Amino acid sequence: MSTEPLLFPLRGKRVWVAGHRGMAGSAIVRRLRKEGCDVLTVGRDVMDLRRQADVEAWMAETRPEVIFLAAATVGGIHANSTRPAEFLYDNLVIETNIVHSAYRCGVKKLVLLGSSCIYPRLAPQPMSEDLLLTGPLEPTNEWYAVAKIAGIKLCQAYRRQYGCDFIAAMPTNLYGPGDNFDLQQGHVAAALIAKIHQAKRTGAETVELWGTGAPLREFLFVDDLADALVFLAERYSGEEHVNVGTGIETSIRGLAELIAEVAGWSGHFRFDSSKPDGSPRKLMDNSRIAAMGWTAPTNLRDGFAQAYRWYVDNLPAGTLRGIAS
Ligand code: GFB
């Protein structure tokens, strides 16, 4: 880790984590507690981030100095392709409300979370930051991608016109504690943890996976993402968004085998090729953040062992969310 003096130390600052109940937001809260910040949160029951006036009023009253914008409507390939209006509207409006209010309230630093799906479906791999807007998007998640591209552009526009120190980070596929384990709505990592655990518990010999198992993905442990975001908040200020990944890719089949091993289940996988594969490959070029001095500390096996343990420990007694009986 770099020993350069920090550009923007977080210690002692009033920091709002928008989306603190989600997987990424809760990891950021955990990470910030170690940083000695005054962490602010507000629940969905108290404030709807899609209402501009409410967001402005809350921010004017609480006066955060820093914002981590982790609030979003998120989900896996099925959720993305079947709820396009929610993925586009919710994410656009949450970002515009928070970014604009942050400008109006004089927020000193804002870190917006995007996604690796902002890059073209057939982008050259690994995907560097400058491949943004160079080709057509992956159709299964283009609504979410368009909203996240708008988020990057919002940060750039408010920096150019008003001099706001707003930055954007693009995490690759995430997994870890606090994930959404719903089999229809969740991402592949959480769905496979839930399915494989269910098979182990019931003695089933087969688990069904969507698609062909061939697509390649890069998985980042969510606490590593939180660490990278704190790193960027304190050390980076610039218009360009920054990729956050591991540089290591695995096939969906390989992921399933890894989770089976971690869970101690030794059955077989069946592939339902009527379900979509989505992007064939999504590996990010992480050299920009690496050059600043950050690389992901958790290896895939340790990360999935922690994620699986968390799932087992936090499973509501006798139930498996999203699994039909
Ligand atoms: O995480 P995921 O749902 O989305 O992974 P993306 C989808 C890949 O996993 C496809 C396969 O190749 C699926 O065919 N897969 C196999 C499964 N079994 C399952 C299963 O049980 N559940 C799920 N969900 N997939 C996401 C975007 O794309 O990438 C998000 O949906 C976000 O918006 C994220 O941008 C980074 O990796 O395709």
Coordinates of C-alpha atoms and ligand atoms in Angstrom, one line a residue:
M1 CA 0.0 0.0 0.0
S2 CA 1.2 3.5 -0.9
T3 CA 2.8 5.6 1.8
E4 CA 2.0 8.9 0.0
P5 CA 0.1 11.4 2.1
L6 CA -3.7 11.0 1.6
L7 CA -5.4 13.4 -0.8
F8 CA -8.6 13.2 1.1
P9 CA -8.4 11.5 4.5
L10 CA -11.8 10.1 5.6
R11 CA -11.0 10.0 9.3
G12 CA -13.4 12.1 11.4
K13 CA -15.6 12.9 8.4
R14 CA -19.4 12.7 8.2
V15 CA -19.9 9.9 5.6
W16 CA -23.3 8.9 4.2
V17 CA -23.4 5.3 2.8
A18 CA -26.5 5.4 0.5
G19 CA -27.7 1.8 0.2
H20 CA -26.3 0.6 3.5
R21 CA -28.6 -2.5 3.7
G22 CA -27.3 -3.9 0.4
M23 CA -24.4 -6.2 0.1
A24 CA -22.0 -3.5 -1.1
G25 CA -23.3 -0.8 1.2
S26 CA -23.1 -2.9 4.3
A27 CA -19.5 -3.9 3.4
I28 CA -18.7 -0.2 3.0
V29 CA -20.2 0.5 6.5
R30 CA -18.0 -2.3 8.0
R31 CA -14.9 -0.9 6.3
L32 CA -15.6 2.7 7.3
R33 CA -16.0 1.8 11.0
K34 CA -12.3 0.9 11.0
E35 CA -11.5 4.3 9.4
G36 CA -12.9 6.4 12.3
C37 CA -15.7 8.1 10.3
D38 CA -19.0 9.3 11.5
V39 CA -21.1 7.0 9.4
L40 CA -24.6 8.2 8.4
T41 CA -27.3 5.9 7.1
V42 CA -31.0 6.2 6.4
G43 CA -33.5 3.4 5.7
R44 CA -35.9 3.0 2.8
D45 CA -38.7 3.2 5.3
V46 CA -37.7 6.8 6.2
M47 CA -36.6 8.1 2.8
D48 CA -37.3 7.0 -0.8
L49 CA -34.2 7.9 -2.8
R50 CA -36.4 8.2 -5.9
R51 CA -38.0 11.4 -4.5
Q52 CA -35.8 14.4 -5.2
A53 CA -37.4 16.7 -2.6
D54 CA -37.0 14.1 0.1
V55 CA -33.3 13.5 -0.7
E56 CA -32.6 17.3 -0.8
A57 CA -34.3 17.9 2.5
W58 CA -32.5 15.0 4.2
M59 CA -29.1 16.0 2.9
A60 CA -29.7 19.7 3.8
E61 CA -30.5 18.6 7.4
T62 CA -27.8 15.9 7.9
R63 CA -25.0 17.6 5.9
P64 CA -22.8 14.7 4.9
E65 CA -19.3 15.6 3.8
V66 CA -18.7 12.4 1.8
I67 CA -21.1 10.0 0.1
F68 CA -20.6 6.4 -1.1
L69 CA -23.4 5.9 -3.6
A70 CA -24.1 2.2 -3.3
A71 CA -27.9 2.5 -3.5
A72 CA -29.3 0.8 -6.6
T73 CA -31.9 -1.6 -7.9
V74 CA -29.7 -4.7 -8.6
G75 CA -30.1 -8.3 -9.6
G76 CA -28.8 -11.1 -11.7
I77 CA -29.4 -11.9 -15.4
H78 CA -33.0 -12.9 -14.9
A79 CA -33.9 -9.8 -12.8
N80 CA -32.1 -7.5 -15.3
S81 CA -33.8 -8.9 -18.3
T82 CA -37.4 -9.1 -16.9
R83 CA -37.5 -5.8 -15.0
P84 CA -36.0 -3.3 -17.5
A85 CA -38.2 -0.3 -16.4
E86 CA -37.2 -0.7 -12.7
F87 CA -33.5 -1.2 -13.5
L88 CA -33.4 1.9 -15.8
Y89 CA -35.8 4.2 -13.9
D90 CA -34.7 3.5 -10.3
N91 CA -31.0 3.6 -11.0
L92 CA -31.2 6.8 -13.1
V93 CA -33.3 8.7 -10.7
I94 CA -31.4 7.6 -7.5
E95 CA -28.1 8.7 -9.1
T96 CA -29.4 12.0 -10.4
N97 CA -31.1 12.8 -7.1
I98 CA -28.1 12.1 -5.0
V99 CA -25.5 13.6 -7.3
H100 CA -27.5 16.8 -7.8
S101 CA -28.2 17.1 -4.0
A102 CA -24.6 16.5 -3.2
Y103 CA -23.6 19.4 -5.5
R104 CA -26.2 21.6 -3.9
C105 CA -25.1 20.7 -0.4
G106 CA -21.4 21.2 -1.0
V107 CA -20.5 17.5 -0.5
K108 CA -16.7 17.3 -0.7
K109 CA -16.3 13.8 -2.1
L110 CA -18.7 11.4 -3.7
V111 CA -17.9 7.8 -4.8
L112 CA -20.4 6.3 -7.3
L113 CA -20.6 2.5 -7.8
G114 CA -21.1 1.3 -11.3
S115 CA -20.7 -2.2 -12.8
S116 CA -18.5 -4.0 -15.3
C117 CA -21.6 -4.4 -17.6
I118 CA -21.1 -0.8 -18.8
Y119 CA -18.6 -2.2 -21.4
P120 CA -19.6 -3.4 -24.8
R121 CA -20.7 -7.1 -25.0
L122 CA -17.8 -8.0 -27.2
A123 CA -15.2 -5.6 -25.9
P124 CA -11.6 -6.8 -26.2
Q125 CA -10.5 -8.5 -23.0
P126 CA -9.3 -7.5 -20.4
M127 CA -11.5 -4.5 -20.6
S128 CA -9.8 -1.2 -19.9
E129 CA -11.6 2.0 -18.8
D130 CA -11.3 3.6 -22.2
L131 CA -13.5 1.0 -23.9
L132 CA -16.6 2.7 -22.5
L133 CA -19.1 3.5 -25.3
T134 CA -17.1 1.8 -28.0
G135 CA -19.8 -0.8 -29.0
P136 CA -23.2 -2.3 -28.4
L137 CA -24.1 -3.5 -24.8
E138 CA -25.0 -7.0 -23.6
P139 CA -28.9 -7.1 -24.2
T140 CA -29.6 -9.0 -20.9
N141 CA -28.4 -6.0 -18.8
E142 CA -28.4 -3.0 -21.1
W143 CA -31.0 -1.1 -18.9
Y144 CA -28.8 -1.3 -15.9
A145 CA -25.7 -0.6 -17.9
V146 CA -27.2 2.6 -19.5
A147 CA -28.1 3.8 -16.0
K148 CA -24.6 3.2 -14.7
I149 CA -23.0 4.8 -17.7
A150 CA -25.2 7.9 -16.9
G151 CA -23.8 7.7 -13.4
I152 CA -20.2 8.0 -14.7
K153 CA -21.2 10.9 -16.9
L154 CA -23.0 12.6 -14.0
C155 CA -19.8 12.5 -12.0
Q156 CA -17.8 13.9 -14.9
A157 CA -20.3 16.6 -15.8
Y158 CA -20.6 17.9 -12.2
R159 CA -16.8 17.9 -11.9
R160 CA -16.4 19.8 -15.2
Q161 CA -19.1 22.3 -14.7
Y162 CA -19.1 22.8 -10.9
G163 CA -15.7 21.5 -9.8
C164 CA -17.2 18.7 -7.6
D165 CA -14.9 16.0 -6.5
F166 CA -17.1 13.1 -7.6
I167 CA -15.5 9.9 -8.8
A168 CA -16.9 6.6 -10.2
A169 CA -15.7 3.0 -9.5
M170 CA -16.7 0.0 -11.6
P171 CA -16.7 -3.2 -9.7
T172 CA -16.8 -6.5 -11.4
N173 CA -19.3 -9.3 -10.3
L174 CA -19.5 -9.2 -6.5
Y175 CA -20.2 -11.9 -3.9
G176 CA -20.1 -12.2 -0.1
P177 CA -22.0 -11.6 3.1
G178 CA -25.3 -9.9 2.7
D179 CA -25.9 -11.0 -0.9
N180 CA -29.4 -11.6 -2.3
F181 CA -29.8 -15.4 -2.3
D182 CA -33.2 -15.3 -4.0
L183 CA -32.9 -17.9 -6.9
Q184 CA -34.8 -15.8 -9.4
Q185 CA -33.6 -12.3 -8.6
G186 CA -30.0 -12.9 -7.4
H187 CA -26.7 -13.0 -9.1
V188 CA -25.1 -16.3 -10.1
A189 CA -22.7 -16.5 -7.1
A190 CA -25.5 -16.2 -4.5
A191 CA -27.8 -18.5 -6.4
L192 CA -25.2 -21.3 -6.7
I193 CA -24.4 -21.0 -3.0
A194 CA -28.1 -21.4 -2.2
K195 CA -28.7 -24.2 -4.7
I196 CA -25.7 -26.2 -3.7
H197 CA -26.4 -25.9 0.0
Q198 CA -29.9 -27.0 -0.6
A199 CA -28.6 -30.1 -2.5
K200 CA -26.2 -30.9 0.3
R201 CA -29.0 -30.6 2.9
T202 CA -31.5 -32.7 1.0
G203 CA -29.0 -35.3 -0.3
A204 CA -29.8 -34.3 -4.0
E205 CA -27.2 -35.5 -6.5
T206 CA -27.9 -32.9 -9.2
V207 CA -28.0 -29.1 -9.3
E208 CA -29.4 -27.3 -12.3
L209 CA -27.4 -24.3 -13.7
W210 CA -28.7 -21.8 -16.2
G211 CA -27.1 -21.6 -19.6
T212 CA -24.1 -23.6 -20.8
G213 CA -21.7 -23.0 -18.0
A214 CA -19.1 -21.7 -20.5
P215 CA -19.3 -17.9 -19.8
L216 CA -16.4 -16.4 -18.0
R217 CA -16.8 -14.0 -15.1
E218 CA -14.5 -12.2 -12.6
F219 CA -15.6 -12.4 -9.0
L220 CA -14.7 -9.9 -6.3
F221 CA -15.2 -10.4 -2.6
V222 CA -17.4 -7.5 -1.4
D223 CA -15.2 -6.6 1.5
D224 CA -12.3 -6.2 -0.9
L225 CA -14.5 -3.9 -3.0
A226 CA -15.2 -1.8 0.2
D227 CA -11.5 -1.6 0.8
A228 CA -10.9 -0.4 -2.8
L229 CA -13.6 2.3 -2.5
V230 CA -12.0 3.7 0.7
F231 CA -8.7 3.6 -1.1
L232 CA -10.0 5.5 -4.0
A233 CA -11.9 8.0 -1.9
E234 CA -8.8 8.9 0.0
R235 CA -6.3 8.8 -2.9
Y236 CA -8.0 9.4 -6.2
S237 CA -9.6 12.5 -7.8
G238 CA -10.3 12.5 -11.5
E239 CA -12.8 12.3 -14.3
E240 CA -12.0 8.8 -15.5
H241 CA -13.9 6.0 -13.8
V242 CA -11.7 3.2 -12.2
N243 CA -12.2 -0.6 -12.6
V244 CA -12.1 -2.7 -9.5
G245 CA -11.6 -6.4 -9.9
T246 CA -9.2 -9.2 -9.3
G247 CA -7.9 -9.9 -12.8
I248 CA -8.8 -13.6 -12.3
E249 CA -11.6 -15.2 -14.4
T250 CA -13.5 -18.4 -14.0
S251 CA -16.2 -20.1 -16.0
I252 CA -19.7 -20.5 -14.5
R253 CA -19.0 -24.3 -14.4
G254 CA -15.7 -23.6 -12.6
L255 CA -17.5 -21.4 -10.1
A256 CA -20.1 -24.1 -9.4
E257 CA -17.3 -26.7 -8.9
L258 CA -15.5 -24.3 -6.5
I259 CA -18.7 -23.7 -4.4
A260 CA -19.4 -27.4 -4.4
E261 CA -16.0 -28.1 -3.0
V262 CA -16.2 -25.3 -0.4
A263 CA -19.7 -26.6 0.7
G264 CA -18.5 -30.3 0.7
W265 CA -21.1 -31.5 -1.9
S266 CA -20.0 -33.9 -4.6
G267 CA -22.9 -34.2 -7.0
H268 CA -23.4 -33.3 -10.7
F269 CA -24.4 -30.3 -12.6
R270 CA -27.1 -30.2 -15.3
F271 CA -27.2 -27.3 -17.7
D272 CA -30.5 -25.7 -18.8
S273 CA -29.5 -24.2 -22.1
S274 CA -33.0 -22.7 -22.6
K275 CA -31.7 -20.0 -20.0
P276 CA -29.4 -17.2 -21.3
D277 CA -25.7 -17.2 -20.9
G278 CA -25.5 -13.4 -21.1
S279 CA -22.0 -11.9 -21.8
P280 CA -19.6 -14.5 -23.1
R281 CA -16.7 -13.0 -21.1
K282 CA -16.3 -10.1 -18.7
L283 CA -12.7 -9.6 -17.5
M284 CA -11.6 -6.2 -16.5
D285 CA -8.2 -4.6 -16.9
N286 CA -7.4 -3.5 -13.3
S287 CA -4.1 -1.9 -14.1
R288 CA -5.2 1.7 -13.3
I289 CA -6.1 0.9 -9.7
A290 CA -3.1 -1.4 -9.4
A291 CA -0.8 1.4 -10.5
M292 CA -2.2 3.5 -7.7
G293 CA -1.2 0.7 -5.2
W294 CA -4.3 -1.4 -4.7
T295 CA -4.9 -5.1 -5.5
A296 CA -7.6 -7.4 -4.1
P297 CA -6.3 -9.2 -1.0
T298 CA -8.8 -12.1 -0.8
N299 CA -8.4 -15.2 -3.1
L300 CA -11.4 -16.9 -4.6
R301 CA -11.4 -20.0 -2.4
D302 CA -11.1 -18.0 0.9
G303 CA -13.7 -15.5 -0.3
F304 CA -16.3 -18.2 -1.2
A305 CA -15.6 -20.1 2.0
Q306 CA -16.5 -16.9 3.9
A307 CA -19.5 -16.2 1.7
Y308 CA -20.8 -19.8 2.1
R309 CA -20.2 -19.7 5.9
W310 CA -22.1 -16.4 6.1
Y311 CA -25.0 -17.9 4.2
V312 CA -25.2 -21.0 6.4
D313 CA -25.0 -18.9 9.6
N314 CA -27.6 -16.4 8.5
L315 CA -30.1 -18.7 6.8
P316 CA -33.5 -18.3 8.5
A317 CA -34.1 -21.5 10.5
G318 CA -35.7 -24.2 8.4
T319 CA -36.1 -22.1 5.2
L320 CA -34.3 -21.4 2.0
R321 CA -35.4 -18.1 0.5
G322 CA -36.5 -18.4 -3.1
I323 CA -36.3 -22.1 -3.2
A324 CA -39.6 -23.7 -4.1
S325 CA -40.4 -26.7 -1.9
Ligands
GFB1 O1 -24.5 -12.9 -12.0 P1 -25.4 -13.1 -13.1 O2 -26.8 -13.4 -12.9 O3 -25.3 -11.9 -14.2 O4 -24.7 -14.4 -13.9 P2 -24.2 -11.4 -15.2 C1 -25.3 -14.9 -15.0 C2 -24.4 -16.0 -15.6 O5 -24.5 -17.2 -14.7 C3 -25.1 -16.5 -16.9 C4 -25.2 -18.2 -15.3 O6 -24.1 -17.1 -17.7 C5 -26.1 -17.5 -16.4 O7 -26.4 -18.5 -17.4 N1 -26.0 -19.0 -14.3 C6 -26.0 -20.3 -14.1 C7 -26.8 -18.4 -13.4 N2 -26.8 -20.6 -13.1 C8 -27.4 -19.5 -12.7 C9 -28.3 -19.2 -11.6 O8 -28.9 -20.1 -10.9 N3 -28.6 -17.9 -11.4 C10 -28.0 -16.9 -12.1 N4 -28.4 -15.6 -11.9 N5 -27.2 -17.1 -13.2 C11 -24.6 -9.2 -14.2 C12 -25.7 -8.2 -14.4 O9 -24.6 -9.9 -15.3 O10 -23.4 -8.6 -14.0 C13 -25.7 -7.2 -13.3 O11 -26.9 -8.9 -14.4 C14 -24.3 -6.7 -13.0 O12 -26.5 -6.1 -13.7 C15 -23.3 -7.8 -12.9 O13 -23.9 -5.8 -14.0 C16 -21.9 -7.2 -12.8 O14 -22.8 -11.6 -14.7 O15 -24.5 -12.0 -16.6

